[in-house]
mmCIF file of C-alpha atoms in Angstrom:
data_model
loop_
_atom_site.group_PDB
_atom_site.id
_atom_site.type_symbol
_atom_site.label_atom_id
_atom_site.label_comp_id
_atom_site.label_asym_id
_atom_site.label_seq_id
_atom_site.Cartn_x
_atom_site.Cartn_y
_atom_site.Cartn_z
ATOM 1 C CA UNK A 246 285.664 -64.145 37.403
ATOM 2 C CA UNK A 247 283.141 -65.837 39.976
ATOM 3 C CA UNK A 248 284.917 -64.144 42.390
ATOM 4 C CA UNK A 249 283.146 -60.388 41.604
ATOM 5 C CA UNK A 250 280.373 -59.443 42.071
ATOM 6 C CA UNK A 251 277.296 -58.899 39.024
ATOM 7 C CA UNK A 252 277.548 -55.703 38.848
ATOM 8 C CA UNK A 253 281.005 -55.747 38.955
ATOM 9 C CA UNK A 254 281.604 -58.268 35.443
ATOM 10 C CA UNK A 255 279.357 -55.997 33.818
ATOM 11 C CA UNK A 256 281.683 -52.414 34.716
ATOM 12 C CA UNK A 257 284.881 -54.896 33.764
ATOM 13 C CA UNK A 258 283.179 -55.911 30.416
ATOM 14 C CA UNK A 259 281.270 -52.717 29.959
ATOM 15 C CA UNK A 260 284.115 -50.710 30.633
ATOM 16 C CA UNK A 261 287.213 -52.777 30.718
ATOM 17 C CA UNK A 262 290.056 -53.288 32.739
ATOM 18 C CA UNK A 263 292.454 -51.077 32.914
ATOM 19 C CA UNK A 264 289.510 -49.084 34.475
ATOM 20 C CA UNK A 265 289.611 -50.666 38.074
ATOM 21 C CA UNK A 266 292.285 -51.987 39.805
ATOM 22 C CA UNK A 267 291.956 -55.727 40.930
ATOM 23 C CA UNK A 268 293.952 -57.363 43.700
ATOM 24 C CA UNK A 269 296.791 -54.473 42.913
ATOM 25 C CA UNK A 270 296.506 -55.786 39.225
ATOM 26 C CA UNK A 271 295.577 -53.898 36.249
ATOM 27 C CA UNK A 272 293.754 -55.666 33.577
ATOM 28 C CA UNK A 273 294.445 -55.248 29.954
ATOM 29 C CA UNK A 274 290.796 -56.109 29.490
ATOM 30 C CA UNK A 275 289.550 -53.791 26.389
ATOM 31 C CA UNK A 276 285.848 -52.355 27.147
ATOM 32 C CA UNK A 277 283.184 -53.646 24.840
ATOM 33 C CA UNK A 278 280.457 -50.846 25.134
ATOM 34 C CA UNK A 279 280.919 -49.346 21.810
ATOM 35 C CA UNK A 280 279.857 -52.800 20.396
ATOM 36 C CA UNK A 281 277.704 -54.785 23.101
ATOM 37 C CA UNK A 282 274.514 -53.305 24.852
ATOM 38 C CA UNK A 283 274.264 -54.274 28.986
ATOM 39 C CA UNK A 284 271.674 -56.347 28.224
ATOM 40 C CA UNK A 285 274.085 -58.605 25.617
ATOM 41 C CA UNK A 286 276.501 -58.390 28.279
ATOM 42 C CA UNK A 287 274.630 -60.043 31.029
ATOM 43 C CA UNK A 288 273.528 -62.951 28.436
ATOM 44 C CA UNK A 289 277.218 -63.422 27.721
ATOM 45 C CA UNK A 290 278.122 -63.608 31.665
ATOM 46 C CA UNK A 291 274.888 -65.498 32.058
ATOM 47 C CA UNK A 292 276.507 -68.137 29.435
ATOM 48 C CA UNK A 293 279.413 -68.219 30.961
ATOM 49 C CA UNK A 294 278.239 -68.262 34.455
ATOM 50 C CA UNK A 295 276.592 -71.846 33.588
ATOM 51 C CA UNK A 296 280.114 -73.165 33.233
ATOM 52 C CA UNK A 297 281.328 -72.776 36.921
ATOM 53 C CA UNK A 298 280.798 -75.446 39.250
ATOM 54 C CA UNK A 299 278.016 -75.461 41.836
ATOM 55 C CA UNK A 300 280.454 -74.151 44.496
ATOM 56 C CA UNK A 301 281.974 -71.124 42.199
ATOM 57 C CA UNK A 302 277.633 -69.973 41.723
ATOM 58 C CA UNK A 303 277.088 -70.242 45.275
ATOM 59 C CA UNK A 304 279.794 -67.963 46.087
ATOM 60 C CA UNK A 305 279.280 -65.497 43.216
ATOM 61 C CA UNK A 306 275.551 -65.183 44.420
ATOM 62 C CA UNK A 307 276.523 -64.825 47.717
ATOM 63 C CA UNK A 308 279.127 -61.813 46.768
ATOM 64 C CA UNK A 309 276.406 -60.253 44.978
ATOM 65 C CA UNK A 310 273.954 -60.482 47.339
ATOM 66 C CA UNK A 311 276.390 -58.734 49.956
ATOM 67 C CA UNK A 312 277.051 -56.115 47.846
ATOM 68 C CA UNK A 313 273.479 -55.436 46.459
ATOM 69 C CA UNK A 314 272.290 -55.123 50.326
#
């Protein structure tokens, strides 16, 4: 996942993933919004976000940064 952007996780989680089409893939991903606010959301990427390596955060902040500009 460190490869989308913040905004991005959220939609997938939020949403799920048969919603968007990734990399001509389409996720079986069920949405979650009819049991988890954004705000829980975020804390559960943020959670998982602290499990990537140094390099995977670097690029994920950098993808988000290009697409919040």
């Amino acid at each position: 996942t460190w490869h989308h952007p913040d905004a991005q996780l959220l939609e997938i989680v939020r949403d799920g993933g048969q919603a968007r089409e990734m990399s001509g893939v389409r996720s079986r991903m069920p949405g979650f919004k009819a049991v988890l606010s954004d705000d829980e959301i975020r804390t559960i990427l943020s959670f998982i976000k602290r499990h990537w390596s140094a390099r995977e955060r670097a690029h994920q902040a950098a993808v988000t940064r290009a697409r919040d500009r």
